[in-house]
Coordinates of C-alpha atoms in Angstrom, one line a residue:
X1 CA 53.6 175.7 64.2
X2 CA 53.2 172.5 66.3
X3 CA 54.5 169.3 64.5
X4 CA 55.0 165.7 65.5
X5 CA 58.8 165.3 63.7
X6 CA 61.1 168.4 62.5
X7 CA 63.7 166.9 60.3
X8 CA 66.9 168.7 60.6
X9 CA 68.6 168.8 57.0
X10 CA 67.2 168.9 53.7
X11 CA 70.0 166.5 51.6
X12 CA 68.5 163.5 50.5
X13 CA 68.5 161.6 54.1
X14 CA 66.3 164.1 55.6
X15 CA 63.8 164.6 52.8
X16 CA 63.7 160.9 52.7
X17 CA 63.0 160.7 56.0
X18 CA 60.4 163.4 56.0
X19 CA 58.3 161.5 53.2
X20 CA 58.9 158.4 55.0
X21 CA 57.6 159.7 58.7
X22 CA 54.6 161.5 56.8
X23 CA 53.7 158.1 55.1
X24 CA 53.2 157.0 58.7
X25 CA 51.0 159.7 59.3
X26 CA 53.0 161.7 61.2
X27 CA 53.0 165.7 60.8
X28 CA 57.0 166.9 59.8
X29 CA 58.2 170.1 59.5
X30 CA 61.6 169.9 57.2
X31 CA 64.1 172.8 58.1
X32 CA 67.3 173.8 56.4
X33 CA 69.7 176.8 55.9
X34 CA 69.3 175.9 51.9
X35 CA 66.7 174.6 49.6
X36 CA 66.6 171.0 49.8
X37 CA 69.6 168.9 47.6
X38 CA 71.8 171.8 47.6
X39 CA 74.7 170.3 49.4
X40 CA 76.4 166.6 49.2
X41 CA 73.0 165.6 47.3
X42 CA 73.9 167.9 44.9
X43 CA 77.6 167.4 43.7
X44 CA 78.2 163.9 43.7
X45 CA 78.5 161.3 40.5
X46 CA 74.8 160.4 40.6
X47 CA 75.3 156.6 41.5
X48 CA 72.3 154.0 43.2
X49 CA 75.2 152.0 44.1
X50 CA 73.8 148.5 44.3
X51 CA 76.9 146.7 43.3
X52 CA 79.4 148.4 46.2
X53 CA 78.7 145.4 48.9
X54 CA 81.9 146.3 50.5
X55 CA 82.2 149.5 51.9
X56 CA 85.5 152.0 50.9
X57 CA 88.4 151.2 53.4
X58 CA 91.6 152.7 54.5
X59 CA 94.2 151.2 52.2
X60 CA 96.4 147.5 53.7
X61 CA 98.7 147.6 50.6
X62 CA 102.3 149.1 51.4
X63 CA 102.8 150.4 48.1
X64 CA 98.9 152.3 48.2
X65 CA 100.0 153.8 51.9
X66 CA 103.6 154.5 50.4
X67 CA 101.9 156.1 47.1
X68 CA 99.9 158.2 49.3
X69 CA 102.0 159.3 51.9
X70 CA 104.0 160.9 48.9
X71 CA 100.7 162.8 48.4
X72 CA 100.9 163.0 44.7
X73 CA 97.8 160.7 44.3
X74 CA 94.7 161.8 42.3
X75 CA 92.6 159.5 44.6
X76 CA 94.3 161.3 48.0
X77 CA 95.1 164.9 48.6
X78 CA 95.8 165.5 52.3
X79 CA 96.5 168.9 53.2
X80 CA 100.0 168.5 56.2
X81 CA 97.8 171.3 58.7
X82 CA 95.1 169.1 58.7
X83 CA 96.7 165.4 59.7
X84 CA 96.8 166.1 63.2
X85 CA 93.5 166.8 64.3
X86 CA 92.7 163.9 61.7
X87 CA 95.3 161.2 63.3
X88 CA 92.3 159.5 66.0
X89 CA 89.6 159.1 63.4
X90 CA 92.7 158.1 60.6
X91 CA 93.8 155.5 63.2
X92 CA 90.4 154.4 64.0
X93 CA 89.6 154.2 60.4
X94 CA 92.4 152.0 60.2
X95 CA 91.7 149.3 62.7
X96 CA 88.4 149.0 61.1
X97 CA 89.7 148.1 57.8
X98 CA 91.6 145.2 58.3
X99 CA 90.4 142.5 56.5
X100 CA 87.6 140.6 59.1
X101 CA 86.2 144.6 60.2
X102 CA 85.6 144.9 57.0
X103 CA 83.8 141.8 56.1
X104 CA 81.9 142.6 59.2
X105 CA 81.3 146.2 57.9
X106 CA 80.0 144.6 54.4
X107 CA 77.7 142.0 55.9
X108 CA 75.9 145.5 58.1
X109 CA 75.9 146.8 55.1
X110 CA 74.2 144.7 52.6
X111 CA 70.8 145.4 53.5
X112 CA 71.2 149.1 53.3
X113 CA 72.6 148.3 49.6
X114 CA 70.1 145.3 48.7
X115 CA 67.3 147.6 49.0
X116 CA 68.7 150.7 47.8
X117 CA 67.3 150.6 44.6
X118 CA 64.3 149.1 45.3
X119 CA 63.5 152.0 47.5
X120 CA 64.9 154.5 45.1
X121 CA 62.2 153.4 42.3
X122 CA 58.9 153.7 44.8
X123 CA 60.0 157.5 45.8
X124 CA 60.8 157.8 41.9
X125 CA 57.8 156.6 40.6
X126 CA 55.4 158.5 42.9
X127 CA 57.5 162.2 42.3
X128 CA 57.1 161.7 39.0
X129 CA 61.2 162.1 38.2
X130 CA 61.7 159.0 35.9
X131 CA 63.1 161.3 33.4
X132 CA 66.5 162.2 35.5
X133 CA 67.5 158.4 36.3
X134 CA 68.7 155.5 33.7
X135 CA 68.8 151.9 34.4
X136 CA 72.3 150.9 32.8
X137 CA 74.6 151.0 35.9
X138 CA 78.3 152.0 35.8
X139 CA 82.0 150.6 34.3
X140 CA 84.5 150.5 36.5
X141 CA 87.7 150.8 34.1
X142 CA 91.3 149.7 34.0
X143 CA 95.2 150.9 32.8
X144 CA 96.9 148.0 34.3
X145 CA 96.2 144.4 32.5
X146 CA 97.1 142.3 35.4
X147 CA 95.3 144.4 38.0
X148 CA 92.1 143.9 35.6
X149 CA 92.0 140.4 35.5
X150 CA 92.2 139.9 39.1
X151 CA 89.6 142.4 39.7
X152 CA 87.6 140.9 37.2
X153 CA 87.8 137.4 38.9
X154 CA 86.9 139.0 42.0
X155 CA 84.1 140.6 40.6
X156 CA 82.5 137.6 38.9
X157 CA 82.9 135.4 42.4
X158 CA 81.1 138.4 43.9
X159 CA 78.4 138.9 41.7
X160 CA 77.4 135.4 42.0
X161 CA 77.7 135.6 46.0
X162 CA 74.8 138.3 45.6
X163 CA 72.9 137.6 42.8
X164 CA 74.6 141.2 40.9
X165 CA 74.9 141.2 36.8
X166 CA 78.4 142.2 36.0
X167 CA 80.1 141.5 32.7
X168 CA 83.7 142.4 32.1
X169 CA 84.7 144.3 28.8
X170 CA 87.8 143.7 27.1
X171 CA 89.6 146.7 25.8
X172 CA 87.8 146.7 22.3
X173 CA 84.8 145.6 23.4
X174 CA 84.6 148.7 26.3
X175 CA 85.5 151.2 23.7
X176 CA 82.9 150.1 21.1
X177 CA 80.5 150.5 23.7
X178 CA 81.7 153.7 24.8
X179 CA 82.9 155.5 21.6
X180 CA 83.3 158.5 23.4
X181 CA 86.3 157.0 24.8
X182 CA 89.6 157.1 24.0
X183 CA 92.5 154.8 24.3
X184 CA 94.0 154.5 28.0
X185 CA 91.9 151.7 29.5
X186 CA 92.3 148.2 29.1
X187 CA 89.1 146.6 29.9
X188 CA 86.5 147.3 32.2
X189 CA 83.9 145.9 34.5
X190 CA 79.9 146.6 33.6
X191 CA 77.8 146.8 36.4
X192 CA 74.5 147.1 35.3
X193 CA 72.3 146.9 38.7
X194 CA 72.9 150.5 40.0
X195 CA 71.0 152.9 38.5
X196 CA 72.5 156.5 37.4
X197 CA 71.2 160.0 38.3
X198 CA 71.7 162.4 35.9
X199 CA 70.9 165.5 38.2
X200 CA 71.2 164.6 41.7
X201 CA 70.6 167.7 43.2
X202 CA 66.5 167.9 40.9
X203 CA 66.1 164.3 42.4
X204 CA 66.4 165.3 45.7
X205 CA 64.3 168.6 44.9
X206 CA 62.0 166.4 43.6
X207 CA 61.3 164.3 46.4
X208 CA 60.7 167.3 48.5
X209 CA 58.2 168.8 45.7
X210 CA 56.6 165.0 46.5
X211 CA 56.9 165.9 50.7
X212 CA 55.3 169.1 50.4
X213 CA 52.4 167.7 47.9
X214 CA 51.1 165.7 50.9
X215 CA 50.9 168.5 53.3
X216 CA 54.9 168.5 54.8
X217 CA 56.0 172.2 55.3
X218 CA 59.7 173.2 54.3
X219 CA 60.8 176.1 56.0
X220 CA 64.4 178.2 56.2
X221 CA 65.8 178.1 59.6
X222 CA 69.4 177.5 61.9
X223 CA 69.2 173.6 63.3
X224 CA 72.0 175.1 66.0
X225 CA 68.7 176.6 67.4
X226 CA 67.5 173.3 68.7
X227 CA 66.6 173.1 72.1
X228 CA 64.6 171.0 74.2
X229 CA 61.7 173.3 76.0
X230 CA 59.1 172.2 78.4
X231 CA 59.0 168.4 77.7
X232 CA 59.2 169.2 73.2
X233 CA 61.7 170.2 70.9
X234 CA 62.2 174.0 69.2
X235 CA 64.0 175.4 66.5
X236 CA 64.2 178.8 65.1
X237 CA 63.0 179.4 61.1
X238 CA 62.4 182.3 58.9
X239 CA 58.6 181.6 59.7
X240 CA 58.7 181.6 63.7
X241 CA 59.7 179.4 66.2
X242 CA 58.5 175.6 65.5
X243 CA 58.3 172.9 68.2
X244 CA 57.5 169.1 67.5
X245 CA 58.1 166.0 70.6
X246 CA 60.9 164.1 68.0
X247 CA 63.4 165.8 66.0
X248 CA 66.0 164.0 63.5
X249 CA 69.1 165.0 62.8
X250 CA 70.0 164.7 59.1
X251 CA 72.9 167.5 58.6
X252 CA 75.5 165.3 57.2
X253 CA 79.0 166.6 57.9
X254 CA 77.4 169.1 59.9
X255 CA 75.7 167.2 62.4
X256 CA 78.0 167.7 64.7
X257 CA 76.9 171.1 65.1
X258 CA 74.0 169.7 66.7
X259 CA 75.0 166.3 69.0
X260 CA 77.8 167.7 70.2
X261 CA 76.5 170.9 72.1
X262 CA 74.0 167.7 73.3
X263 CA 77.1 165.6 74.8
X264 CA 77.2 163.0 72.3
X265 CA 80.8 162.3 70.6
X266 CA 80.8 160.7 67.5
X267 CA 83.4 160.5 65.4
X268 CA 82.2 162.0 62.3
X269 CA 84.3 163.4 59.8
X270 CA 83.8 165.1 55.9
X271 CA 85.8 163.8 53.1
X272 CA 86.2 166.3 50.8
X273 CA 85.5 166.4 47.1
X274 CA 85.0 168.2 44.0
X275 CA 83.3 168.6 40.8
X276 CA 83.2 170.0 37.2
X277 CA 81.7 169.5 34.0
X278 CA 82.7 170.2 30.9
X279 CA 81.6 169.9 26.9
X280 CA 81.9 166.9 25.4
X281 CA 84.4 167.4 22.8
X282 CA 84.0 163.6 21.3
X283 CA 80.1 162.7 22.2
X284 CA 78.4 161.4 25.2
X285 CA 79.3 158.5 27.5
X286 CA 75.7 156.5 27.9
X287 CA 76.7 155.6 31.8
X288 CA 79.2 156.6 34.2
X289 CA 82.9 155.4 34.2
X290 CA 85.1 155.4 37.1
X291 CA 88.7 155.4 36.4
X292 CA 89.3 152.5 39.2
X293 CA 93.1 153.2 39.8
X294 CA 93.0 157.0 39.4
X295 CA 89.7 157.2 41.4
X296 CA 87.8 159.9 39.6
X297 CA 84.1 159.4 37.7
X298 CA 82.9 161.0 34.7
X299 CA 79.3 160.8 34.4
X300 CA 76.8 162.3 31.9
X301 CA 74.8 164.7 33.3
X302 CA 71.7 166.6 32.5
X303 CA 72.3 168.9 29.5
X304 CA 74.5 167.2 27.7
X305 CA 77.7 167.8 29.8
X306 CA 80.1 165.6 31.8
X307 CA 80.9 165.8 35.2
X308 CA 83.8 165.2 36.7
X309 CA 84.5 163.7 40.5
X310 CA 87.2 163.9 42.3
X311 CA 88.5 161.3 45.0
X312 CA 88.8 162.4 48.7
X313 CA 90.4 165.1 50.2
X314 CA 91.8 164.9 54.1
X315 CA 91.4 168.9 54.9
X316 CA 89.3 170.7 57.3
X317 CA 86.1 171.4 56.9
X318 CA 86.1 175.4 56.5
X319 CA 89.4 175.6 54.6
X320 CA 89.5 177.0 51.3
X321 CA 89.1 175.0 48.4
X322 CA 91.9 173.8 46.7
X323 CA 91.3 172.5 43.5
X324 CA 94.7 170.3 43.4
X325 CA 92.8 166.9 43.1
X326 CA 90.9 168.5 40.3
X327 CA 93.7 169.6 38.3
X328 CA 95.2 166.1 38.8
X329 CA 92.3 164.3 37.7
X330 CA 91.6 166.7 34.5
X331 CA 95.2 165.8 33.2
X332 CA 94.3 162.3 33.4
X333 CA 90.9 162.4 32.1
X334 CA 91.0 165.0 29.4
X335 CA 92.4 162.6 26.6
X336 CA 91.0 159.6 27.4
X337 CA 86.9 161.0 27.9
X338 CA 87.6 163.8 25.4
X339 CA 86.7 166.6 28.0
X340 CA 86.5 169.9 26.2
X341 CA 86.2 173.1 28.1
X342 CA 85.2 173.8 31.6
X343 CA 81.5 174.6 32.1
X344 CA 81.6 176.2 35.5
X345 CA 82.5 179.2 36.6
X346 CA 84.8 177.6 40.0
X347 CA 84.6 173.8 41.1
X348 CA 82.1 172.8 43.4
X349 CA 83.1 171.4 46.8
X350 CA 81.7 169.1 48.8
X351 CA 82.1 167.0 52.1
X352 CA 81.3 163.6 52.6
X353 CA 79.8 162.6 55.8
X354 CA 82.5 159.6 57.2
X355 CA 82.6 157.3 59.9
X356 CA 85.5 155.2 60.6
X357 CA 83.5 151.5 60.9
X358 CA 82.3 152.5 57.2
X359 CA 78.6 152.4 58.8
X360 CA 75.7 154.9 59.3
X361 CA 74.6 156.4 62.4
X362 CA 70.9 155.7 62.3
X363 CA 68.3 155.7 65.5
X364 CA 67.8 156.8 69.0
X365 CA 69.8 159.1 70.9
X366 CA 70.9 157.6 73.7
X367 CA 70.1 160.4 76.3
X368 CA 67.6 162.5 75.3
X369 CA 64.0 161.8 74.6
X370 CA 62.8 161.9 71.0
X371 CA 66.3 163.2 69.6
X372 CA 67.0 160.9 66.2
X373 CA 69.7 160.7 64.1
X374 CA 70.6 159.7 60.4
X375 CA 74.1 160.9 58.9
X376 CA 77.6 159.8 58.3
X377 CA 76.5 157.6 55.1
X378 CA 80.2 158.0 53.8
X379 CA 80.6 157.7 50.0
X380 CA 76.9 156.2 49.5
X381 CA 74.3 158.9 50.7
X382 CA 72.6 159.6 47.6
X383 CA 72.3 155.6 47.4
X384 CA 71.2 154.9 51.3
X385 CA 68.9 157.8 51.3
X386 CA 65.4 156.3 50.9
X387 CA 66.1 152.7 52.5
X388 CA 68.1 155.3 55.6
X389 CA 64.6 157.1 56.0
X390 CA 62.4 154.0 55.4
X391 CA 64.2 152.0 58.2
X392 CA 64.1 155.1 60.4
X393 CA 60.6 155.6 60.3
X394 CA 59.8 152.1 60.8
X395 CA 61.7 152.2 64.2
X396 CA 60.7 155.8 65.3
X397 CA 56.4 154.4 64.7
X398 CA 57.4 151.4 66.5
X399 CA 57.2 149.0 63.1
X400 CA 59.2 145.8 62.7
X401 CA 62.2 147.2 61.1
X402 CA 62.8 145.7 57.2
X403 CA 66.6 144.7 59.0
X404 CA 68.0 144.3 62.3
X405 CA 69.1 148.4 63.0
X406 CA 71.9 147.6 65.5
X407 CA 74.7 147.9 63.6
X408 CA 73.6 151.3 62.8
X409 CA 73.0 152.2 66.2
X410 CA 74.1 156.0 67.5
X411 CA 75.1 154.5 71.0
X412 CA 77.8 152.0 69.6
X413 CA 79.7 155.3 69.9
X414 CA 79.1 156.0 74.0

């Protein structure tokens, strides 16, 4: 049970990772608690998001702090117990928001998003899973007339700046192309570059089908086993003890489960969310919509239903699920997307790996030998997963990386 790589996490980082490494001939070992796609990869709106060149910030505008201080937002829910052992990563969030950070944080990004897609289609093509993804990106949709068209001249500068198609739909013209829809919205913004996913969680599962087709082993096993023994790494599986000279870390929120035992202390944080879906009691919608000033998405999922998805949630990570943003957003959404009744037995929950520079925490550890990591993608892992694993590999077989992987750099945090 020697290997040359054991991948920690078996989301849609670390199986993209796995493929990536075994494309480079290496042997990998994939370990998780869970199947693979069974957490994050599994519950969110099932976006390629090649259009979102600047990352989601901490709010500048008074009245979007004042709105959510009141903590009656459907984008916000912050539970009071929780603030306090939030406030440093809050503050630090903060700082790295104001407007030149986050230009900063966009230009990092950009080559993480340019080739998202790109990257998405190779792993697609070879699992054979062309079925669970469409090609007609997403509409961002508007209440408020004047807050459309200034985010629809926004939009058209920036889909010039980098080369995106966007075209912005009136109020009639989003509804007759979307007659699922009901009054509420009064225009929209079509992005058509990002692709949609219409099972996340079977994409995921389907790239790890592709992993083990060319002779990668998933095994069952606790990544709080690791240990470095006798010059290699070990972990513990349902299968025996497995030891490989590099290991990666891909356990999104719960990463820290690993590095910190280790001595590294990176601020790493899940943003909460939920999901439902529900009937369609007025048709299908043919791509996903996100309600822009609410900050939910319906998307059409596999099996004719919708699914909704909540905004974030500030609350700590084993606290019981609350359900509030849900209940918020369903009010909203109900009448305008013609939701009928719930599908699902409970909502699902879910935690978004964060940073608080809005940037991933891809490479080398910066004291241990042949400890890796990839995690904290924020809002966009199901997006960053194959480019993350791509540009890891290339720097763990000593490649020339596709982009310069500083700004992703684990030790920007030391």
């Amino acid at each position: 049970m020697d290997f040359d790589v054991i991948v920690l996490g078996a989301g849609i980082i670390g199986v993209s990772s796995a493929l990536h490494l075994q494309d480079r001939g290496r042997r990998v070992a994939l370990v998780d608690r869970r199947g693979p796609g069974e957490e994050a990869s599994f519950g969110n709106a099932g976006l390629i998001e090649r259009s979102s060149i600047v990352p989601y910030a901490f709010p500048r505008k008074l009245g979007t702090l004042l709105r959510y201080a009141r903590n009656q937002s459907t984008a916000l829910y912050w539970d009071y117990k929780t603030l306090p052992s939030f406030a440093g990563w809050l503050a630090r969030y903060w700082w790295e928001s104001s407007p030149q950070r986050l230009a900063a944080a966009a230009r990092d990004m950009l080559p993480l998003i340019g080739q998202s897609v790109a990257e998405h289609d190779a792993l697609i093509a070879r699992a054979g899973v062309g079925e669970l993804v469409h090609a007609d990106g997403w509409i961002e949709a508007f209440h408020d007339r004047a807050t459309f068209e200034r985010e629809a001249a926004e939009a058209e500068v920036a889909a010039r700046q980098h080369g995106l198609r966007m075209v912005p739909l009136d109020g009639a013209a989003l509804r007759a192309r979307e007659s699922a829809l009901g009054e509420g919205f009064c225009g929209g913004l079509h992005w058509q570059d990002p692709k949609a996913v219409s099972n996340p969680g079977a994409l995921t599962k389907g790239y790890a089908r592709l992993f083990e087709a060319g002779g990668g082993l998933l095994l069952l096993g606790d990544a709080t086993t690791l240990r470095a023994e006798g010059g290699a790494w070990t972990v513990d599986t349902a299968q025996g003890r497995i030891s490989a000279k590099e290991v990666v870390v891909a356990l999104g929120v719960w990463s820290d489960t690993v590095f910190e035992p280790l001595g590294y202390r990176i601020p790493l944080r899940g943003k909460r969310g939920y999901h439902m879906h529900y009937q369609p009691a007025r048709g299908m919608l043919s791509v996903p919509v996100v309600d822009s000033e609410q900050g939910y998405v319906i998307a059409p999922m596999q099996g004719g239903r919708l699914r909704l998805t909540t905004g974030v949630e500030i609350a700590r990570r084993g606290s019981p699920p609350t359900g509030i943003q849900l209940e918020r957003a369903e009010r909203l959404a109900r009448p305008i997307f013609g939701l009928g009744e719930r599908v699902d037995p409970a909502p699902w929950l879910g935690m978004r790996p964060s940073t608080p520079d809005m940037r991933p925490v891809i490479g080398p550890a910066s004291r241990h030998r042949g400890l890796w990591f990839a995690f904290g993608h924020n809002h966009h892992g199901l997006t960053l997963g194959p480019v993350t694993g791509r540009l890891l590999a290339e720097i763990m077989t000593g490649e020339t990386p596709f982009t310069d992987p500083r700004p992703y750099r684990p030790a920007r945090f030391d």
